[in-house]
CSV table of C-alpha atoms and ligand atoms in Angstrom, one decimal:
chain,number,residue,atom,x,y,z
A,65,MET,CA,-126.8,-40.2,-200.5
A,66,LYS,CA,-124.9,-38.2,-203.1
A,67,THR,CA,-121.7,-39.6,-201.7
A,68,LEU,CA,-122.5,-43.1,-202.7
A,69,ALA,CA,-119.9,-44.3,-205.2
A,70,GLY,CA,-120.7,-46.4,-208.3
A,71,PRO,CA,-119.5,-49.7,-206.8
A,72,CYS,CA,-121.8,-49.3,-203.9
A,73,ILE,CA,-124.8,-48.8,-206.2
A,74,LEU,CA,-124.0,-52.0,-207.9
A,75,MET,CA,-123.7,-53.8,-204.5
A,76,ILE,CA,-127.2,-52.5,-203.6
A,77,LEU,CA,-128.4,-53.9,-206.9
A,78,CYS,CA,-127.4,-57.3,-205.7
A,79,LEU,CA,-129.4,-57.4,-202.5
A,80,CYS,CA,-131.9,-59.8,-203.9
A,81,SER,CA,-133.9,-60.9,-200.9
A,82,SER,CA,-137.4,-59.3,-201.4
A,83,ALA,CA,-137.7,-57.3,-198.2
A,84,GLU,CA,-134.2,-55.8,-198.6
A,85,ALA,CA,-134.7,-55.4,-202.4
A,86,ALA,CA,-137.7,-53.0,-201.9
A,87,THR,CA,-135.7,-50.6,-199.6
A,88,ALA,CA,-132.6,-51.1,-201.8
A,89,MET,CA,-134.6,-50.1,-204.9
A,90,ASP,CA,-135.9,-47.0,-203.3
A,91,LEU,CA,-132.4,-46.1,-202.2
A,92,LEU,CA,-131.2,-46.9,-205.7
A,93,ARG,CA,-133.8,-44.8,-207.4
A,94,GLU,CA,-133.0,-41.9,-205.1
A,95,THR,CA,-129.3,-42.2,-205.6
A,96,ALA,CA,-129.7,-42.6,-209.4
A,97,VAL,CA,-131.9,-39.5,-209.7
A,98,SER,CA,-129.5,-37.4,-207.8
A,99,TRP,CA,-126.4,-38.9,-209.5
A,100,THR,CA,-124.7,-36.4,-211.9
A,101,GLY,CA,-121.7,-38.1,-213.2
A,102,ALA,CA,-121.4,-41.1,-215.5
A,103,LEU,CA,-122.2,-44.4,-213.8
A,104,PRO,CA,-119.2,-46.7,-213.6
A,105,CYS,CA,-121.0,-49.8,-214.8
A,106,GLY,CA,-118.2,-51.3,-216.8
A,107,GLY,CA,-119.6,-53.8,-219.3
A,108,TRP,CA,-122.8,-54.3,-217.4
A,109,ASP,CA,-126.3,-53.4,-218.5
A,110,CYS,CA,-127.2,-50.6,-216.2
A,111,GLU,CA,-130.4,-49.8,-217.9
A,112,CYS,CA,-131.7,-53.2,-217.0
A,113,ALA,CA,-131.0,-52.6,-213.3
A,114,PHE,CA,-133.0,-49.4,-213.3
A,115,ARG,CA,-136.0,-50.7,-215.2
A,116,SER,CA,-136.5,-54.1,-213.7
A,117,GLN,CA,-137.6,-54.8,-210.1
A,118,GLN,CA,-135.2,-57.8,-210.2
A,119,GLY,CA,-132.2,-55.9,-209.0
A,120,CYS,CA,-129.8,-58.7,-210.1
A,121,CYS,CA,-130.8,-59.0,-213.7
A,122,CYS,CA,-127.8,-57.1,-215.0
A,123,VAL,CA,-125.3,-59.5,-213.3
A,124,ALA,CA,-127.3,-62.7,-213.7
A,125,LYS,CA,-125.3,-64.1,-216.5
A,126,PRO,CA,-121.9,-63.5,-214.9
A,127,LEU,CA,-123.3,-64.9,-211.7
A,128,PHE,CA,-124.5,-68.0,-213.3
A,129,GLU,CA,-121.2,-68.4,-215.1
A,130,LEU,CA,-119.4,-67.9,-211.8
A,131,GLU,CA,-121.7,-70.4,-210.1
A,132,GLU,CA,-121.0,-73.0,-212.9
A,133,ALA,CA,-117.3,-72.5,-212.7
A,134,THR,CA,-117.3,-72.7,-208.9
A,135,PHE,CA,-119.3,-75.9,-209.0
A,136,ILE,CA,-117.0,-77.5,-211.6
A,137,ARG,CA,-114.0,-76.6,-209.4
A,138,LEU,CA,-115.7,-77.9,-206.3
A,139,VAL,CA,-116.4,-81.2,-208.0
A,140,GLY,CA,-112.7,-81.4,-209.1
A,141,LEU,CA,-111.5,-80.6,-205.6
A,142,TRP,CA,-113.9,-83.2,-204.1
A,143,GLU,CA,-112.6,-85.9,-206.5
A,144,GLY,CA,-109.0,-84.9,-205.6
A,145,LEU,CA,-109.8,-85.2,-201.9
A,146,SER,CA,-111.4,-88.5,-202.3
A,147,ASN,CA,-108.4,-89.9,-204.2
A,148,LEU,CA,-106.1,-88.6,-201.5
A,149,ASN,CA,-108.2,-90.2,-198.8
A,150,SER,CA,-108.1,-93.6,-200.4
A,151,GLN,CA,-104.4,-93.3,-200.9
A,152,ILE,CA,-103.9,-92.4,-197.2
A,153,GLU,CA,-106.1,-95.3,-196.3
A,154,GLU,CA,-104.1,-97.7,-198.5
A,155,VAL,CA,-100.7,-96.5,-197.1
A,156,THR,CA,-101.6,-96.5,-193.5
A,157,ALA,CA,-104.1,-99.4,-193.3
A,158,GLY,CA,-102.9,-101.9,-190.8
A,159,CYS,CA,-99.6,-100.2,-190.2
A,160,LYS,CA,-99.2,-100.7,-186.5
A,161,ILE,CA,-96.7,-103.5,-186.9
A,162,ALA,CA,-94.3,-104.4,-184.1
A,163,PHE,CA,-93.2,-107.6,-182.4
A,164,THR,CA,-90.8,-108.7,-179.7
A,165,ALA,CA,-90.2,-112.3,-178.6
A,166,ALA,CA,-87.7,-114.2,-176.5
A,167,MET,CA,-86.4,-117.7,-176.4
A,168,LEU,CA,-88.1,-119.8,-173.6
A,169,PRO,CA,-85.7,-120.1,-170.6
A,170,MET,CA,-83.6,-123.2,-170.7
A,171,SER,CA,-81.1,-124.8,-168.5
A,172,GLY,CA,-79.2,-126.7,-171.2
A,173,CYS,CA,-78.2,-125.7,-174.7
A,174,LEU,CA,-79.9,-125.1,-178.1
A,175,GLY,CA,-77.8,-127.0,-180.6
A,176,PRO,CA,-75.5,-128.0,-182.0
A,177,PHE,CA,-77.4,-129.0,-185.1
A,178,THR,CA,-76.1,-130.4,-188.4
A,179,SER,CA,-77.6,-127.6,-190.4
A,180,ASN,CA,-78.5,-123.9,-189.9
A,181,MET,CA,-81.6,-124.0,-187.8
A,182,SER,CA,-84.2,-121.3,-187.6
A,183,ILE,CA,-84.7,-120.2,-183.9
A,184,SER,CA,-88.3,-120.0,-182.7
A,185,TYR,CA,-88.5,-117.3,-180.1
A,186,GLN,CA,-91.6,-118.6,-178.4
A,187,SER,CA,-92.2,-116.2,-175.5
A,188,VAL,CA,-94.0,-113.4,-177.5
A,189,SER,CA,-94.6,-110.2,-175.5
A,190,LEU,CA,-95.8,-108.1,-178.4
A,191,ASN,CA,-97.2,-109.0,-181.8
A,192,GLN,CA,-99.1,-106.0,-183.3
A,193,GLY,CA,-100.2,-106.7,-186.8
A,194,ASN,CA,-99.6,-110.5,-186.3
A,195,GLY,CA,-96.5,-110.5,-188.5
A,196,TYR,CA,-94.6,-112.8,-186.2
A,197,ASN,CA,-95.2,-116.5,-186.2
A,198,ALA,CA,-93.9,-118.0,-182.9
A,199,ALA,CA,-94.1,-121.6,-184.1
A,200,LEU,CA,-91.8,-120.9,-187.0
A,201,GLY,CA,-89.8,-118.0,-185.5
A,202,THR,CA,-90.5,-116.1,-188.7
A,203,PHE,CA,-91.7,-112.6,-189.3
A,204,THR,CA,-93.7,-112.1,-192.5
A,205,ALA,CA,-94.1,-108.4,-193.5
A,206,PRO,CA,-97.8,-107.6,-193.6
A,207,HIS,CA,-97.1,-104.4,-195.5
A,208,ALA,CA,-94.3,-103.1,-197.6
A,209,GLY,CA,-92.1,-100.6,-195.8
A,210,LEU,CA,-88.9,-99.8,-194.0
A,211,TYR,CA,-88.4,-102.0,-191.0
A,212,PHE,CA,-86.2,-102.1,-188.0
A,213,PHE,CA,-85.0,-105.4,-186.6
A,214,SER,CA,-82.8,-106.4,-183.7
A,215,PHE,CA,-81.7,-109.6,-182.1
A,216,SER,CA,-79.6,-110.4,-179.1
A,217,ALA,CA,-77.6,-113.6,-178.8
A,218,TYR,CA,-76.7,-114.8,-175.3
A,219,SER,CA,-74.7,-117.9,-174.2
A,220,LYS,CA,-73.2,-119.1,-171.0
A,221,VAL,CA,-71.2,-122.3,-171.1
A,222,GLY,CA,-70.6,-122.6,-167.5
A,223,ASP,CA,-67.0,-123.3,-166.4
A,224,ALA,CA,-64.1,-121.2,-167.6
A,225,GLY,CA,-62.0,-122.9,-170.2
A,226,GLU,CA,-65.0,-124.4,-172.0
A,227,ARG,CA,-65.6,-123.2,-175.5
A,228,LEU,CA,-68.1,-120.4,-176.1
A,229,TYR,CA,-69.0,-121.1,-179.7
A,230,GLN,CA,-72.0,-119.5,-181.2
A,231,LYS,CA,-73.0,-117.8,-184.4
A,232,VAL,CA,-76.5,-116.4,-185.0
A,233,GLN,CA,-77.6,-114.7,-188.2
A,234,LEU,CA,-80.5,-112.6,-189.4
A,235,MET,CA,-81.9,-113.9,-192.7
A,236,LYS,CA,-84.2,-112.2,-195.2
A,237,ASN,CA,-85.9,-114.7,-197.6
A,238,GLY,CA,-82.9,-117.0,-197.4
A,239,GLN,CA,-80.4,-114.2,-197.8
A,240,LEU,CA,-77.8,-113.5,-195.0
A,241,ILE,CA,-78.2,-110.0,-193.7
A,242,ALA,CA,-76.3,-109.7,-190.4
A,243,SER,CA,-74.7,-111.9,-187.9
A,244,SER,CA,-73.1,-112.1,-184.5
A,245,TRP,CA,-70.6,-114.6,-183.3
A,246,GLU,CA,-68.3,-115.7,-180.6
A,247,ASP,CA,-65.5,-118.4,-180.4
A,248,ASN,CA,-63.3,-118.3,-177.4
A,249,ARG,CA,-62.4,-120.1,-174.2
A,250,GLU,CA,-61.6,-117.0,-172.1
A,251,ASP,CA,-65.2,-115.9,-171.7
A,252,SER,CA,-67.7,-118.4,-170.3
A,253,GLU,CA,-70.6,-116.0,-170.8
A,254,ASP,CA,-71.3,-113.4,-173.4
A,255,SER,CA,-74.0,-111.6,-175.3
A,256,SER,CA,-74.2,-109.3,-178.3
A,257,THR,CA,-76.9,-107.4,-180.2
A,258,GLN,CA,-77.3,-106.5,-183.8
A,259,THR,CA,-79.7,-104.1,-185.4
A,260,VAL,CA,-80.6,-103.6,-189.0
A,261,LEU,CA,-82.9,-101.6,-191.2
A,262,LEU,CA,-84.5,-103.4,-194.1
A,263,GLN,CA,-86.7,-102.4,-197.0
A,264,LEU,CA,-89.3,-105.2,-197.3
A,265,ARG,CA,-92.0,-106.0,-199.7
A,266,ARG,CA,-95.2,-107.4,-198.4
A,267,GLY,CA,-94.7,-111.1,-197.7
A,268,CYS,CA,-90.9,-110.9,-197.2
A,269,GLN,CA,-89.7,-113.2,-194.4
A,270,VAL,CA,-87.2,-112.3,-191.8
A,271,TYR,CA,-85.9,-114.8,-189.2
A,272,ILE,CA,-82.9,-115.7,-187.1
A,273,GLU,CA,-80.8,-118.8,-187.6
A,274,LEU,CA,-78.4,-120.6,-185.4
A,275,LEU,CA,-75.5,-121.9,-187.5
A,276,SER,CA,-74.8,-125.5,-187.8
A,277,GLY,CA,-72.3,-126.8,-185.2
A,278,ARG,CA,-72.8,-123.9,-182.9
A,279,GLN,CA,-74.9,-123.6,-179.7
A,280,LEU,CA,-76.6,-121.2,-177.4
A,281,CYS,CA,-76.4,-122.3,-173.8
A,282,GLY,CA,-77.6,-121.5,-170.3
A,283,ASP,CA,-80.2,-118.9,-171.2
A,284,THR,CA,-82.3,-119.2,-168.0
A,285,GLN,CA,-83.7,-115.7,-168.3
A,286,GLY,CA,-84.8,-115.4,-172.0
A,287,TYR,CA,-81.9,-113.2,-172.9
A,288,ASN,CA,-82.0,-114.3,-176.6
A,289,THR,CA,-84.5,-112.0,-178.2
A,290,PHE,CA,-85.8,-111.0,-181.6
A,291,SER,CA,-87.7,-107.8,-182.2
A,292,GLY,CA,-88.9,-105.7,-185.1
A,293,TYR,CA,-91.2,-102.9,-186.1
A,294,LEU,CA,-92.3,-100.9,-189.1
A,295,ILE,CA,-90.7,-97.5,-189.3
A,296,TYR,CA,-92.8,-96.3,-192.2
A,297,PRO,CA,-94.8,-98.0,-194.9
A,298,PHE,CA,-94.3,-97.8,-198.7
A,299,SER,CA,-97.3,-97.6,-200.9
A,300,GLU,CA,-97.4,-100.7,-203.0
A,301,GLN,CA,-97.5,-99.8,-206.7
B,670,LIG,C1,-75.4,-121.6,-193.1
B,670,LIG,O1,-75.1,-120.2,-193.2
B,670,LIG,C2,-73.8,-119.9,-193.7
B,670,LIG,C3,-73.7,-118.4,-193.7
B,670,LIG,O2,-73.4,-117.9,-192.4
B,670,LIG,C4,-73.6,-120.4,-195.1
B,670,LIG,O3,-72.2,-120.2,-195.4
B,670,LIG,C5,-73.9,-121.9,-195.1
B,670,LIG,O4,-73.8,-122.3,-196.4
B,670,LIG,C6,-75.3,-122.2,-194.6
B,670,LIG,N1,-75.5,-123.6,-194.6
B,670,LIG,C7,-76.5,-124.1,-195.2
B,670,LIG,C8,-76.6,-125.6,-195.1
B,670,LIG,O5,-77.3,-123.4,-195.8
């Protein structure tokens, strides 16, 4: 027992459960009696520990302070975590947004019209988040974010020598973003695809227009398509 170092004595002091405390106090007394050097108590009140049966009295104050400080930090951490949780909730809520739609198969032509006409792709195979309105052909962003869009324009005029004359454009809130076009008499059938990345606010509208005077013909398979999805959301400030 003589080999017990000062810090160990102090640890024994802190065994506060009653059964252990009794043995610990015996051990402590024994150790203290046979201890020859100075006790390395630091700033603590060692006298208290030897007189009182409450082995912890000499460290009660620092312990209470530690408990208080720990509690305050825990409360702070808890608040921080709750804030983080609600931010994550806000950013990711309803963020499974994806749609893909095709024009209904047709034997004739769409157009020509006298004005730019929004195309309604009515065969909807996916519409997660309900951003796409098939009746209008318009996608309305349910959440702010970076979005991917693509559209394919297909036309077949039939016999060689006839004029393939189409222009299709992707619009964002009335603003022209991208287009694909064709004007020739060599090809009687052609298709093209455009892809764009767009930063959208919630409520922004994206749709495809067929330009006035142009036409899309002979799409018997639903080759004219319009698709989009959310790549990642922005938190709305
Ligand atoms: C149709 O779109 C074109 C852009 O490709 C534009 O120049 C033209 O003014 C538009 N027409 C109408 C009536 O908005």
